mmCIF file of C-alpha atoms and ligand atoms in Angstrom:
data_model
loop_
_atom_site.group_PDB
_atom_site.id
_atom_site.type_symbol
_atom_site.label_atom_id
_atom_site.label_comp_id
_atom_site.label_asym_id
_atom_site.label_seq_id
_atom_site.Cartn_x
_atom_site.Cartn_y
_atom_site.Cartn_z
ATOM 1 C CA MET A 1 109.699 31.927 110.677
ATOM 2 C CA ALA A 2 111.851 29.172 109.189
ATOM 3 C CA ASN A 3 115.857 29.911 109.419
ATOM 4 C CA SER A 4 117.325 31.008 105.862
ATOM 5 C CA SER A 5 120.036 28.876 104.530
ATOM 6 C CA PRO A 6 123.375 29.884 104.249
ATOM 7 C CA GLU A 7 123.001 30.886 100.624
ATOM 8 C CA ASP A 8 120.140 32.796 101.309
ATOM 9 C CA ARG A 9 122.081 34.603 103.973
ATOM 10 C CA GLU A 10 125.188 34.966 101.361
ATOM 11 C CA SER A 11 122.898 36.564 98.859
ATOM 12 C CA ARG A 12 121.924 39.378 100.580
ATOM 13 C CA LEU A 13 125.186 40.040 101.748
ATOM 14 C CA ILE A 14 125.612 43.778 100.970
ATOM 15 C CA ILE A 15 129.359 45.076 100.794
ATOM 16 C CA VAL A 16 130.191 48.247 99.546
ATOM 17 C CA ILE A 17 133.519 49.728 98.088
ATOM 18 C CA ASP A 18 134.008 53.104 97.778
ATOM 19 C CA GLY A 19 137.001 55.313 96.589
ATOM 20 C CA PRO A 20 138.724 57.717 93.897
ATOM 21 C CA ALA A 21 139.245 56.706 90.210
ATOM 22 C CA GLY A 22 142.094 54.154 89.824
ATOM 23 C CA ALA A 23 142.362 52.697 93.326
ATOM 24 C CA GLY A 24 141.436 49.468 92.218
ATOM 25 C CA LYS A 25 138.013 49.090 93.116
ATOM 26 C CA SER A 26 136.408 47.414 90.207
ATOM 27 C CA THR A 27 138.950 44.739 89.533
ATOM 28 C CA VAL A 28 138.707 43.991 93.469
ATOM 29 C CA ALA A 29 134.863 44.423 93.702
ATOM 30 C CA SER A 30 134.530 42.251 90.730
ATOM 31 C CA ARG A 31 136.957 39.340 92.123
ATOM 32 C CA LEU A 32 135.717 39.586 95.356
ATOM 33 C CA ALA A 33 131.999 38.946 94.089
ATOM 34 C CA SER A 34 133.026 36.554 91.877
ATOM 35 C CA ARG A 35 134.798 34.386 94.933
ATOM 36 C CA LEU A 36 131.724 34.917 96.968
ATOM 37 C CA GLU A 37 129.393 34.245 94.003
ATOM 38 C CA ILE A 38 127.267 37.343 94.525
ATOM 39 C CA PRO A 39 126.230 40.179 92.130
ATOM 40 C CA TYR A 40 128.537 42.604 91.463
ATOM 41 C CA LEU A 41 127.418 46.177 90.814
ATOM 42 C CA ASP A 42 129.330 48.661 88.962
ATOM 43 C CA THR A 43 127.505 52.182 89.779
ATOM 44 C CA GLY A 44 129.872 53.885 88.158
ATOM 45 C CA ALA A 45 128.581 52.483 85.016
ATOM 46 C CA MET A 46 125.352 53.836 85.622
ATOM 47 C CA TYR A 47 126.929 57.475 85.490
ATOM 48 C CA ARG A 48 128.907 56.708 82.896
ATOM 49 C CA ALA A 49 125.732 55.695 80.525
ATOM 50 C CA VAL A 50 124.325 58.673 81.423
ATOM 51 C CA GLY A 51 127.793 61.005 80.475
ATOM 52 C CA LEU A 52 127.373 58.658 77.428
ATOM 53 C CA LEU A 53 124.216 60.328 76.383
ATOM 54 C CA ALA A 54 124.994 63.634 77.264
ATOM 55 C CA ILE A 55 127.973 63.512 74.857
ATOM 56 C CA ARG A 56 126.086 62.044 72.158
ATOM 57 C CA ASP A 57 123.544 64.925 72.725
ATOM 58 C CA GLY A 58 126.513 67.285 72.263
ATOM 59 C CA LEU A 59 127.060 68.485 75.690
ATOM 60 C CA GLU A 60 130.814 69.331 76.984
ATOM 61 C CA PRO A 61 131.856 69.346 80.374
ATOM 62 C CA PRO A 62 132.028 71.672 82.882
ATOM 63 C CA LEU A 63 127.877 71.415 83.027
ATOM 64 C CA ASP A 64 125.890 74.128 84.334
ATOM 65 C CA GLU A 65 123.018 73.434 86.361
ATOM 66 C CA GLY A 66 120.882 74.862 83.251
ATOM 67 C CA ALA A 67 122.251 71.597 81.947
ATOM 68 C CA SER A 68 120.453 69.550 84.435
ATOM 69 C CA ASN A 69 116.878 69.554 82.590
ATOM 70 C CA ARG A 70 118.452 68.728 79.278
ATOM 71 C CA VAL A 71 120.400 65.620 80.940
ATOM 72 C CA VAL A 72 116.957 64.530 83.081
ATOM 73 C CA ASP A 73 115.077 64.650 79.809
ATOM 74 C CA LEU A 74 117.820 62.429 77.874
ATOM 75 C CA MET A 75 117.367 59.747 80.589
ATOM 76 C CA ASN A 76 113.641 59.820 80.255
ATOM 77 C CA ARG A 77 113.892 59.592 76.358
ATOM 78 C CA HIS A 78 116.550 56.878 76.680
ATOM 79 C CA ARG A 79 116.317 53.684 78.285
ATOM 80 C CA ILE A 80 119.116 52.469 80.662
ATOM 81 C CA GLU A 81 119.184 48.822 82.166
ATOM 82 C CA VAL A 82 121.746 47.245 84.345
ATOM 83 C CA GLU A 83 122.375 44.001 85.066
ATOM 84 C CA ALA A 84 124.658 42.764 88.232
ATOM 85 C CA ALA A 85 125.861 39.323 88.075
ATOM 86 C CA ASP A 86 129.346 37.970 89.557
ATOM 87 C CA GLY A 87 131.083 38.231 86.679
ATOM 88 C CA GLY A 88 130.514 41.853 86.251
ATOM 89 C CA THR A 89 127.888 44.575 85.408
ATOM 90 C CA THR A 90 126.265 44.786 82.088
ATOM 91 C CA ILE A 91 125.120 47.942 81.055
ATOM 92 C CA LEU A 92 122.495 48.503 78.175
ATOM 93 C CA VAL A 93 121.312 51.934 76.623
ATOM 94 C CA ASP A 94 118.279 51.187 74.506
ATOM 95 C CA GLY A 95 118.953 47.494 74.294
ATOM 96 C CA ARG A 96 122.884 48.033 73.201
ATOM 97 C CA ASP A 97 125.459 47.105 75.022
ATOM 98 C CA VAL A 98 127.943 50.232 75.719
ATOM 99 C CA GLY A 99 130.251 48.391 78.080
ATOM 100 C CA GLU A 100 132.998 49.667 75.664
ATOM 101 C CA ASP A 101 131.497 52.985 74.653
ATOM 102 C CA ILE A 102 131.689 54.265 78.587
ATOM 103 C CA ARG A 103 135.314 53.629 79.033
ATOM 104 C CA THR A 104 136.764 56.522 77.092
ATOM 105 C CA PRO A 105 138.779 59.173 79.038
ATOM 106 C CA GLU A 106 136.143 61.715 77.531
ATOM 107 C CA CYS A 107 133.220 59.615 78.871
ATOM 108 C CA SER A 108 134.975 59.415 82.382
ATOM 109 C CA LEU A 109 135.259 63.370 82.681
ATOM 110 C CA MET A 110 131.582 63.576 81.401
ATOM 111 C CA ALA A 111 130.404 60.611 83.864
ATOM 112 C CA SER A 112 131.736 62.795 86.691
ATOM 113 C CA ALA A 113 130.237 65.834 85.481
ATOM 114 C CA VAL A 114 126.659 64.381 85.302
ATOM 115 C CA SER A 115 127.183 62.830 88.543
ATOM 116 C CA ALA A 116 127.389 66.040 90.166
ATOM 117 C CA LEU A 117 123.802 67.284 89.054
ATOM 118 C CA ALA A 118 121.435 66.279 92.044
ATOM 119 C CA GLU A 119 118.564 65.178 89.674
ATOM 120 C CA VAL A 120 120.929 62.733 88.191
ATOM 121 C CA ARG A 121 121.669 61.103 91.772
ATOM 122 C CA LYS A 122 118.003 61.411 92.446
ATOM 123 C CA ALA A 123 117.093 58.911 89.727
ATOM 124 C CA LEU A 124 120.043 56.482 90.045
ATOM 125 C CA VAL A 125 120.182 56.150 93.487
ATOM 126 C CA PRO A 126 117.070 54.499 94.082
ATOM 127 C CA LEU A 127 117.662 52.043 91.292
ATOM 128 C CA GLN A 128 121.098 51.164 92.845
ATOM 129 C CA ARG A 129 119.398 50.833 96.595
ATOM 130 C CA GLU A 130 116.841 48.571 94.697
ATOM 131 C CA LEU A 131 119.443 46.071 92.751
ATOM 132 C CA GLY A 132 121.282 45.914 95.752
ATOM 133 C CA LEU A 133 118.020 44.839 97.873
ATOM 134 C CA GLN A 134 117.197 42.381 95.621
ATOM 135 C CA ASN A 135 120.285 40.051 95.688
ATOM 136 C CA GLY A 136 122.827 41.746 97.593
ATOM 137 C CA GLY A 137 126.203 42.234 96.290
ATOM 138 C CA VAL A 138 129.423 43.734 95.882
ATOM 139 C CA MET A 139 128.283 47.485 94.872
ATOM 140 C CA GLU A 140 131.294 49.599 93.960
ATOM 141 C CA GLY A 141 131.239 53.645 93.568
ATOM 142 C CA ARG A 142 131.810 57.089 95.736
ATOM 143 C CA ASP A 143 128.568 57.141 97.925
ATOM 144 C CA ILE A 144 127.366 53.611 98.365
ATOM 145 C CA GLY A 145 128.704 53.494 101.835
ATOM 146 C CA THR A 146 127.685 57.263 102.831
ATOM 147 C CA VAL A 147 124.265 57.438 100.937
ATOM 148 C CA VAL A 148 122.994 54.327 98.996
ATOM 149 C CA PHE A 149 123.690 51.674 101.666
ATOM 150 C CA PRO A 150 124.972 53.319 104.984
ATOM 151 C CA ASP A 151 123.961 50.196 106.808
ATOM 152 C CA ALA A 152 125.916 47.454 104.647
ATOM 153 C CA ASP A 153 127.366 44.507 106.262
ATOM 154 C CA LEU A 154 131.090 45.618 105.134
ATOM 155 C CA LYS A 155 131.921 48.962 104.068
ATOM 156 C CA VAL A 156 135.466 49.278 102.470
ATOM 157 C CA PHE A 157 137.083 52.572 101.170
ATOM 158 C CA LEU A 158 139.853 51.756 98.818
ATOM 159 C CA THR A 159 142.856 54.436 98.162
ATOM 160 C CA ALA A 160 146.282 54.519 96.582
ATOM 161 C CA SER A 161 148.895 57.207 95.593
ATOM 162 C CA VAL A 162 148.229 59.217 93.099
ATOM 163 C CA ASP A 163 150.919 58.073 91.235
ATOM 164 C CA GLU A 164 149.725 54.314 91.473
ATOM 165 C CA ARG A 165 146.295 55.424 90.552
ATOM 166 C CA ALA A 166 147.300 57.189 87.000
ATOM 167 C CA ARG A 167 149.738 54.195 86.594
ATOM 168 C CA ARG A 168 146.977 51.693 86.973
ATOM 169 C CA ARG A 169 144.605 53.928 84.947
ATOM 170 C CA HIS A 170 147.083 54.216 81.825
ATOM 171 C CA VAL A 171 147.861 50.527 81.874
ATOM 172 C CA ASP A 172 144.062 49.750 81.556
ATOM 173 C CA LEU A 173 143.705 52.186 78.956
ATOM 174 C CA SER A 174 146.663 51.107 77.020
ATOM 175 C CA GLU A 175 145.117 47.429 77.192
ATOM 176 C CA ARG A 176 142.171 48.703 75.642
ATOM 177 C CA ASN A 177 144.143 50.408 73.120
ATOM 178 C CA LEU A 178 143.156 53.799 73.900
ATOM 179 C CA GLU A 179 146.720 55.533 74.224
ATOM 180 C CA THR A 180 147.136 58.749 76.387
ATOM 181 C CA SER A 181 150.302 59.961 78.022
ATOM 182 C CA LEU A 182 150.338 58.847 81.812
ATOM 183 C CA GLU A 183 150.681 62.688 82.399
ATOM 184 C CA GLU A 184 147.520 62.820 80.677
ATOM 185 C CA VAL A 185 145.997 60.426 82.321
ATOM 186 C CA ARG A 186 147.087 62.045 85.992
ATOM 187 C CA GLU A 187 146.008 65.144 85.046
ATOM 188 C CA GLN A 188 142.291 64.188 83.960
ATOM 189 C CA GLN A 189 142.199 61.748 87.347
ATOM 190 C CA GLN A 190 142.893 64.778 89.230
ATOM 191 C CA GLN A 191 140.458 66.725 87.693
ATOM 192 C CA ARG A 192 138.054 64.009 88.532
ATOM 193 C CA ASP A 193 139.158 63.581 92.019
ATOM 194 C CA LEU A 194 138.726 67.055 92.588
ATOM 195 C CA GLN A 195 134.951 67.235 91.073
ATOM 196 C CA ASP A 196 134.135 64.132 92.689
ATOM 197 C CA THR A 197 135.293 65.336 96.737
ATOM 198 C CA SER A 198 134.183 68.987 96.039
ATOM 199 C CA ARG A 199 130.596 68.480 94.915
ATOM 200 C CA ALA A 200 127.537 69.641 96.927
ATOM 201 C CA GLU A 201 125.800 66.091 96.133
ATOM 202 C CA SER A 202 127.115 63.083 97.811
ATOM 203 C CA PRO A 203 131.091 63.883 97.743
ATOM 204 C CA LEU A 204 133.173 61.153 97.919
ATOM 205 C CA GLN A 205 134.034 60.524 101.768
ATOM 206 C CA VAL A 206 135.209 57.986 103.861
ATOM 207 C CA ALA A 207 131.654 56.474 105.007
ATOM 208 C CA ARG A 208 131.801 55.789 108.925
ATOM 209 C CA GLY A 209 132.518 52.490 109.901
ATOM 210 C CA SER A 210 134.741 51.648 107.012
ATOM 211 C CA VAL A 211 137.535 49.420 106.413
ATOM 212 C CA VAL A 212 140.317 51.795 104.969
ATOM 213 C CA VAL A 213 142.770 49.800 102.400
ATOM 214 C CA ASP A 214 145.576 51.704 100.845
ATOM 215 C CA THR A 215 146.074 49.484 97.847
ATOM 216 C CA THR A 216 149.414 51.369 97.240
ATOM 217 C CA GLY A 217 152.468 48.433 96.575
ATOM 218 C CA LEU A 218 149.507 45.458 97.089
ATOM 219 C CA THR A 219 148.665 43.271 94.403
ATOM 220 C CA LEU A 220 144.748 43.453 93.721
ATOM 221 C CA ASP A 221 144.716 39.764 94.735
ATOM 222 C CA GLU A 222 146.502 40.718 98.015
ATOM 223 C CA VAL A 223 143.634 43.514 98.480
ATOM 224 C CA VAL A 224 140.488 40.426 97.515
ATOM 225 C CA GLU A 225 142.074 38.384 100.091
ATOM 226 C CA ARG A 226 142.124 40.869 102.492
ATOM 227 C CA LEU A 227 138.789 41.833 102.252
ATOM 228 C CA PHE A 228 137.556 38.119 102.022
ATOM 229 C CA GLU A 229 139.196 37.781 105.488
ATOM 230 C CA GLU A 230 136.791 40.742 106.498
ATOM 231 C CA VAL A 231 133.713 39.184 105.160
ATOM 232 C CA VAL A 232 134.491 35.761 106.548
ATOM 233 C CA ARG A 233 134.958 37.827 110.086
ATOM 234 C CA ILE A 234 131.548 39.199 109.600
ATOM 235 C CA ARG A 235 129.746 36.242 108.621
HETATM 236 O O1 DC B 1 133.607 54.574 89.170
HETATM 237 P P1 DC B 1 133.754 55.424 88.002
HETATM 238 O O2 DC B 1 135.108 55.837 87.443
HETATM 239 O O3 DC B 1 133.469 54.489 86.800
HETATM 240 O O4 DC B 1 132.568 56.311 87.958
HETATM 241 C C1 DC B 1 132.503 57.486 86.869
HETATM 242 C C2 DC B 1 132.163 58.554 87.628
HETATM 243 O O5 DC B 1 130.940 58.454 88.352
HETATM 244 C C3 DC B 1 132.932 59.113 88.781
HETATM 245 O O6 DC B 1 134.110 60.155 88.360
HETATM 246 C C4 DC B 1 131.866 60.043 89.926
HETATM 247 C C5 DC B 1 130.890 59.193 89.298
HETATM 248 N N1 DC B 1 130.019 58.129 90.517
HETATM 249 C C6 DC B 1 129.483 58.870 91.438
HETATM 250 O O7 DC B 1 129.344 60.034 91.358
HETATM 251 N N2 DC B 1 128.715 57.474 92.239
HETATM 252 C C7 DC B 1 129.073 56.805 92.499
HETATM 253 N N3 DC B 1 128.676 55.973 93.122
HETATM 254 C C8 DC B 1 129.912 56.134 91.212
HETATM 255 C C9 DC B 1 130.545 57.013 90.233
#
């Protein structure tokens, strides 16, 4: 068998980053992917797209198990497409880019609610595996190191204090002209954390063998640098 080139080996590299909302995962994952010139896959965007469909269909959180069939039916009737590139993840619903629509606080809560439904995860996890296996990449979410790619080349768990995470999310929302108070952001984030860590299906946990980085007080560039060093070490 011919030796694979460094580019081939690099393109198959799978790096996973899990952690709670506001820990800096998206920024860190996309910057690291750009630096390594490998795809960046934001798996949360996929749950957000399903959340958007649920909102448009008139559903409201909390969802009971009875909502599951309705949500699965929505997933079957609509086309969700994901494209992972090193610059970012593009997500289309029925051919339309919903990148902005899925970033509202309302959609954050609904994404968290639909992500607790076993049938939703059963549909999205194989898709995430397929996307990762195609070209490798930096994959970010809640269960990537525990469920989707437990044998990833590098597993990272990013965290930060509740205050820091709320502050970051608040700045992020303000920059997109989605004005809410810091207190409201903090409350919603805590609600989402509780849902994401206490659900029966693939709750957010630190995957075995993860590098745990507390990003409180660090700039996101410092975090990228730290992870880049980890990648150099394992390559
Ligand atoms: O990463 P995010 O905030 O965009 O994710 C939105 C929601 O999707 C999050 O509250 C939980 C869910 N999610 C998940 O359950 N598993 C993933 N791999 C990614 C996100």
